[in-house]
mmCIF file of C-alpha atoms in Angstrom:
data_model
loop_
_atom_site.group_PDB
_atom_site.id
_atom_site.type_symbol
_atom_site.label_atom_id
_atom_site.label_comp_id
_atom_site.label_asym_id
_atom_site.label_seq_id
_atom_site.Cartn_x
_atom_site.Cartn_y
_atom_site.Cartn_z
ATOM 1 C CA MET X 1109 0.000 0.000 0.000
ATOM 2 C CA LEU X 1110 2.809 2.419 0.865
ATOM 3 C CA PHE X 1111 4.548 1.623 -2.404
ATOM 4 C CA ARG X 1112 1.391 2.439 -4.347
ATOM 5 C CA SER X 1113 1.030 5.730 -2.502
ATOM 6 C CA LEU X 1114 4.592 6.520 -3.572
ATOM 7 C CA ILE X 1115 3.706 5.768 -7.195
ATOM 8 C CA ASN X 1116 0.705 8.113 -6.993
ATOM 9 C CA THR X 1117 2.973 10.980 -5.984
ATOM 10 C CA LEU X 1118 4.505 10.754 -9.448
ATOM 11 C CA ILE X 1119 1.355 12.174 -11.077
ATOM 12 C CA PRO X 1120 2.757 15.739 -11.358
ATOM 13 C CA LEU X 1121 6.049 14.467 -12.792
ATOM 14 C CA PHE X 1122 4.238 12.265 -15.308
ATOM 15 C CA THR X 1123 2.055 15.235 -16.257
ATOM 16 C CA LEU X 1124 5.082 17.450 -16.740
ATOM 17 C CA ALA X 1125 6.722 14.762 -18.899
ATOM 18 C CA VAL X 1126 3.618 14.289 -21.092
ATOM 19 C CA ALA X 1127 3.218 18.050 -21.499
ATOM 20 C CA PHE X 1128 6.898 18.356 -22.449
ATOM 21 C CA PHE X 1129 6.983 15.513 -24.987
ATOM 22 C CA THR X 1130 3.687 16.578 -26.608
ATOM 23 C CA LYS X 1131 5.029 20.152 -26.779
ATOM 24 C CA SER X 1132 2.024 21.398 -24.844
ATOM 25 C CA GLU X 1133 4.251 23.243 -22.371
ATOM 26 C CA LYS X 1134 7.824 24.437 -22.076
ATOM 27 C CA LEU X 1135 9.991 22.983 -19.336
ATOM 28 C CA LEU X 1136 11.373 25.793 -17.193
ATOM 29 C CA LEU X 1137 14.180 25.383 -14.691
ATOM 30 C CA ARG X 1138 12.093 26.966 -11.930
ATOM 31 C CA GLN X 1139 9.191 24.662 -12.690
ATOM 32 C CA ALA X 1140 11.311 21.511 -12.607
ATOM 33 C CA LEU X 1141 12.902 22.628 -9.327
ATOM 34 C CA ALA X 1142 9.480 23.343 -7.809
ATOM 35 C CA PHE X 1143 8.206 19.864 -8.681
ATOM 36 C CA MET X 1144 11.220 18.203 -7.090
ATOM 37 C CA ILE X 1145 10.937 20.268 -3.891
ATOM 38 C CA ALA X 1146 7.240 19.446 -3.492
ATOM 39 C CA LEU X 1147 7.906 15.768 -4.253
ATOM 40 C CA LEU X 1148 10.657 15.735 -1.630
ATOM 41 C CA GLY X 1149 8.162 17.123 0.885
ATOM 42 C CA VAL X 1150 5.688 14.322 0.182
ATOM 43 C CA TRP X 1151 8.336 11.593 0.233
ATOM 44 C CA SER X 1152 9.717 12.881 3.534
ATOM 45 C CA LEU X 1153 6.474 11.751 5.169
ATOM 46 C CA HIS X 1154 7.226 8.155 4.152
ATOM 47 C CA PRO X 1155 10.941 7.269 4.102
ATOM 48 C CA LEU X 1156 11.930 5.243 1.054
ATOM 49 C CA SER X 1157 13.145 2.450 3.339
ATOM 50 C CA GLN X 1158 9.493 1.678 4.121
ATOM 51 C CA PHE X 1159 8.692 0.856 0.506
ATOM 52 C CA THR X 1160 9.213 -2.641 -0.827
ATOM 53 C CA TRP X 1161 8.682 -4.258 -4.213
ATOM 54 C CA SER X 1162 6.962 -7.646 -4.013
ATOM 55 C CA ASN X 1163 6.014 -10.171 -6.698
ATOM 56 C CA GLN X 1164 2.727 -10.626 -4.841
ATOM 57 C CA THR X 1165 1.728 -7.040 -5.570
ATOM 58 C CA LEU X 1166 3.402 -6.706 -8.971
ATOM 59 C CA LEU X 1167 0.123 -6.656 -10.909
ATOM 60 C CA GLY X 1168 -1.455 -4.081 -8.601
ATOM 61 C CA ASP X 1169 1.643 -1.890 -8.657
ATOM 62 C CA GLY X 1170 1.775 -2.113 -12.436
ATOM 63 C CA LEU X 1171 -1.874 -1.102 -12.735
ATOM 64 C CA THR X 1172 -1.199 1.818 -10.402
ATOM 65 C CA VAL X 1173 1.561 3.009 -12.739
ATOM 66 C CA VAL X 1174 -0.834 2.686 -15.683
ATOM 67 C CA ASN X 1175 -3.436 4.679 -13.746
ATOM 68 C CA VAL X 1176 -0.919 7.434 -12.983
ATOM 69 C CA ALA X 1177 0.149 7.602 -16.629
ATOM 70 C CA ALA X 1178 -3.469 7.638 -17.846
ATOM 71 C CA TYR X 1179 -4.548 10.370 -15.417
ATOM 72 C CA SER X 1180 -1.492 12.492 -16.226
ATOM 73 C CA SER X 1181 -2.173 12.117 -19.940
ATOM 74 C CA TYR X 1182 -5.796 13.103 -19.364
ATOM 75 C CA LEU X 1183 -4.731 16.335 -17.680
ATOM 76 C CA VAL X 1184 -2.665 17.269 -20.731
ATOM 77 C CA LEU X 1185 -4.619 15.847 -23.655
ATOM 78 C CA SER X 1186 -8.058 16.989 -22.464
ATOM 79 C CA ARG X 1187 -7.148 20.701 -22.471
ATOM 80 C CA PRO X 1188 -7.733 21.287 -26.217
ATOM 81 C CA LEU X 1189 -11.112 19.550 -25.966
ATOM 82 C CA LEU X 1190 -12.116 21.504 -22.864
ATOM 83 C CA LYS X 1191 -11.402 24.760 -24.673
ATOM 84 C CA THR X 1192 -14.047 23.971 -27.304
ATOM 85 C CA GLN X 1193 -16.534 21.818 -25.388
ATOM 86 C CA SER X 1194 -18.500 22.333 -22.188
ATOM 87 C CA PRO X 1195 -16.602 21.060 -19.112
ATOM 88 C CA ILE X 1196 -19.885 19.639 -17.814
ATOM 89 C CA TRP X 1197 -20.374 17.669 -21.038
ATOM 90 C CA VAL X 1198 -16.787 16.369 -20.994
ATOM 91 C CA THR X 1199 -17.074 15.352 -17.325
ATOM 92 C CA ALA X 1200 -20.339 13.528 -18.041
ATOM 93 C CA TRP X 1201 -18.688 11.510 -20.800
ATOM 94 C CA VAL X 1202 -15.681 10.729 -18.612
ATOM 95 C CA PHE X 1203 -17.947 9.303 -15.911
ATOM 96 C CA LEU X 1204 -20.112 7.424 -18.409
ATOM 97 C CA LEU X 1205 -17.181 5.694 -20.088
ATOM 98 C CA GLY X 1206 -15.489 5.100 -16.738
ATOM 99 C CA SER X 1207 -18.610 3.524 -15.251
ATOM 100 C CA LEU X 1208 -18.954 1.160 -18.222
ATOM 101 C CA GLY X 1209 -15.396 -0.016 -17.670
ATOM 102 C CA LEU X 1210 -15.930 -0.506 -13.943
ATOM 103 C CA ILE X 1211 -19.137 -2.468 -14.527
ATOM 104 C CA GLY X 1212 -17.297 -4.793 -16.870
ATOM 105 C CA LEU X 1213 -14.506 -5.394 -14.346
ATOM 106 C CA SER X 1214 -16.787 -5.889 -11.336
ATOM 107 C CA LEU X 1215 -19.709 -7.742 -12.916
ATOM 108 C CA SER X 1216 -18.520 -11.208 -11.888
ATOM 109 C CA ASP X 1217 -18.105 -10.146 -8.235
ATOM 110 C CA LEU X 1218 -21.407 -8.246 -8.303
ATOM 111 C CA THR X 1219 -23.349 -11.377 -9.231
ATOM 112 C CA LYS X 1220 -21.942 -13.117 -6.128
ATOM 113 C CA THR X 1221 -22.820 -10.266 -3.764
ATOM 114 C CA THR X 1222 -25.978 -10.131 -1.686
ATOM 115 C CA LEU X 1223 -27.231 -6.567 -1.911
ATOM 116 C CA GLN X 1224 -28.675 -5.017 1.229
ATOM 117 C CA LEU X 1225 -30.351 -1.699 1.859
ATOM 118 C CA PRO X 1226 -27.660 0.589 3.319
ATOM 119 C CA THR X 1227 -28.178 2.418 6.580
ATOM 120 C CA GLN X 1228 -28.581 6.187 6.559
ATOM 121 C CA SER X 1229 -24.984 6.818 7.631
ATOM 122 C CA VAL X 1230 -23.635 4.441 4.981
ATOM 123 C CA PHE X 1231 -25.842 6.027 2.320
ATOM 124 C CA LEU X 1232 -24.691 9.542 3.247
ATOM 125 C CA THR X 1233 -21.053 8.417 3.201
ATOM 126 C CA MET X 1234 -21.523 6.858 -0.246
ATOM 127 C CA ALA X 1235 -23.294 9.972 -1.518
ATOM 128 C CA TYR X 1236 -20.494 12.219 -0.281
ATOM 129 C CA GLY X 1237 -17.856 9.950 -1.824
ATOM 130 C CA LEU X 1238 -19.675 10.027 -5.156
ATOM 131 C CA VAL X 1239 -20.640 13.702 -5.295
ATOM 132 C CA GLY X 1240 -18.312 15.566 -2.934
ATOM 133 C CA GLY X 1241 -15.243 13.390 -3.387
ATOM 134 C CA THR X 1242 -15.485 12.487 -7.075
ATOM 135 C CA LEU X 1243 -18.025 14.334 -9.245
ATOM 136 C CA LEU X 1244 -17.443 17.883 -7.994
ATOM 137 C CA PRO X 1245 -13.606 17.621 -7.987
ATOM 138 C CA TYR X 1246 -13.592 16.297 -11.558
ATOM 139 C CA LEU X 1247 -16.036 18.989 -12.662
ATOM 140 C CA LEU X 1248 -13.936 21.680 -10.987
ATOM 141 C CA LEU X 1249 -10.819 20.189 -12.558
ATOM 142 C CA SER X 1250 -12.387 20.450 -16.006
ATOM 143 C CA PHE X 1251 -13.164 24.135 -15.476
ATOM 144 C CA ILE X 1252 -9.654 24.844 -14.162
ATOM 145 C CA LEU X 1253 -8.001 23.164 -17.162
ATOM 146 C CA THR X 1254 -9.723 25.671 -19.431
ATOM 147 C CA LYS X 1255 -7.961 28.515 -17.601
ATOM 148 C CA THR X 1256 -4.450 27.272 -16.845
ATOM 149 C CA LYS X 1257 -1.798 24.746 -17.858
ATOM 150 C CA SER X 1258 -1.892 21.093 -16.902
ATOM 151 C CA SER X 1259 1.339 20.838 -14.914
ATOM 152 C CA PRO X 1260 0.426 23.439 -12.223
ATOM 153 C CA VAL X 1261 -2.932 21.714 -11.804
ATOM 154 C CA ALA X 1262 -1.204 18.370 -11.266
ATOM 155 C CA LEU X 1263 1.199 19.946 -8.798
ATOM 156 C CA PHE X 1264 -1.674 20.664 -6.409
ATOM 157 C CA VAL X 1265 -1.991 16.894 -5.904
ATOM 158 C CA TYR X 1266 0.794 17.396 -3.362
ATOM 159 C CA LEU X 1267 -1.600 19.399 -1.179
ATOM 160 C CA HIS X 1268 -3.445 16.207 -0.229
ATOM 161 C CA PRO X 1269 -1.169 15.254 2.700
ATOM 162 C CA ALA X 1270 -1.268 18.805 4.078
ATOM 163 C CA ILE X 1271 -5.069 18.945 3.840
ATOM 164 C CA VAL X 1272 -5.486 15.503 5.408
ATOM 165 C CA GLY X 1273 -3.154 16.481 8.245
ATOM 166 C CA SER X 1274 -5.087 19.698 8.863
ATOM 167 C CA LEU X 1275 -8.430 17.866 8.942
ATOM 168 C CA ALA X 1276 -6.990 15.272 11.340
ATOM 169 C CA TYR X 1277 -5.842 18.098 13.598
ATOM 170 C CA PHE X 1278 -9.195 19.906 13.690
ATOM 171 C CA PHE X 1279 -11.495 16.872 13.826
ATOM 172 C CA TYR X 1280 -9.443 14.283 15.736
ATOM 173 C CA GLY X 1281 -6.966 16.382 17.690
ATOM 174 C CA GLN X 1282 -3.923 14.800 16.047
ATOM 175 C CA HIS X 1283 -0.927 17.096 16.391
ATOM 176 C CA PHE X 1284 1.512 17.906 13.617
ATOM 177 C CA SER X 1285 4.850 16.177 14.002
ATOM 178 C CA GLN X 1286 8.099 17.913 13.163
ATOM 179 C CA GLU X 1287 8.354 15.806 10.010
ATOM 180 C CA ALA X 1288 4.849 16.830 8.938
ATOM 181 C CA ILE X 1289 5.621 20.529 9.438
ATOM 182 C CA ILE X 1290 8.793 20.269 7.361
ATOM 183 C CA ALA X 1291 6.997 18.295 4.659
ATOM 184 C CA THR X 1292 4.115 20.795 4.509
ATOM 185 C CA THR X 1293 6.586 23.693 4.265
ATOM 186 C CA LEU X 1294 8.390 22.030 1.355
ATOM 187 C CA ILE X 1295 5.098 21.289 -0.407
ATOM 188 C CA PHE X 1296 3.809 24.850 -0.124
ATOM 189 C CA PHE X 1297 7.164 26.296 -1.144
ATOM 190 C CA GLY X 1298 7.271 24.057 -4.199
ATOM 191 C CA ILE X 1299 3.757 25.094 -5.222
ATOM 192 C CA PHE X 1300 4.625 28.756 -4.660
ATOM 193 C CA LEU X 1301 7.785 28.400 -6.730
ATOM 194 C CA ALA X 1302 5.836 26.895 -9.630
ATOM 195 C CA THR X 1303 2.875 29.294 -9.618
ATOM 196 C CA ALA X 1304 4.331 32.646 -8.514
ATOM 197 C CA PRO X 1305 4.662 35.443 -11.112
ATOM 198 C CA ASN X 1306 7.793 35.298 -13.240
ATOM 199 C CA ARG X 1307 8.902 38.780 -12.181
ATOM 200 C CA LEU X 1308 9.735 37.435 -8.721
ATOM 201 C CA PHE X 1309 12.396 35.167 -10.194
ATOM 202 C CA ASN X 1310 14.204 37.359 -12.681
ATOM 203 C CA PHE X 1311 17.520 36.213 -11.231
ATOM 204 C CA LEU X 1312 16.984 32.653 -12.518
ATOM 205 C CA PRO X 1313 18.079 31.604 -16.031
ATOM 206 C CA LYS X 1314 15.346 32.398 -18.537
ATOM 207 C CA LYS X 1315 16.317 29.713 -21.016
ATOM 208 C CA ASP X 1316 13.708 26.974 -21.355
ATOM 209 C CA HIS X 1317 13.950 23.533 -22.871
ATOM 210 C CA THR X 1318 11.585 22.379 -25.568
ATOM 211 C CA ALA X 1319 11.318 19.093 -27.298
#
């Protein structure tokens, strides 16, 4: 599980690579540095010594890599479409095609499952997961991609640990450890470095690298 979480942190780097090789974006020195700083902040929460590669999880790990590559490609390749089509319409098609794929993969298990009427708390949790945790974020993502580049959008994936830590603090009283504070600082600094106006970094080399 930890190894898969490490793979998921590569989404911004995959996005940057796809954008670079498809010539959708230019690769700036400041941008590359920002991605590495934010990635270092996330990885500092889980030392690399904790991650292991096992033949028992090889298929799952491989599928996770495919998922990361597919999602990163979506962030880049969907931008031209989102500029000409309604984000709501695009999101609807994404969910329709995705649901057909999930039905095909889970149909055999579904036929062996005894369906029961969920309790109110379970129903509300499912509804929030579907609407608040999936539909609205994807819809918002589609709108954002019409206004900005793909790589900065992907970079905000690194905010997840900071947000989860903040929610745990306010709702469960869990205190921030020194490692968490350092990691959060690195994440926010990396995001700031990537999204701040160019005039703040005139001292950096202006040469960019294109494919």
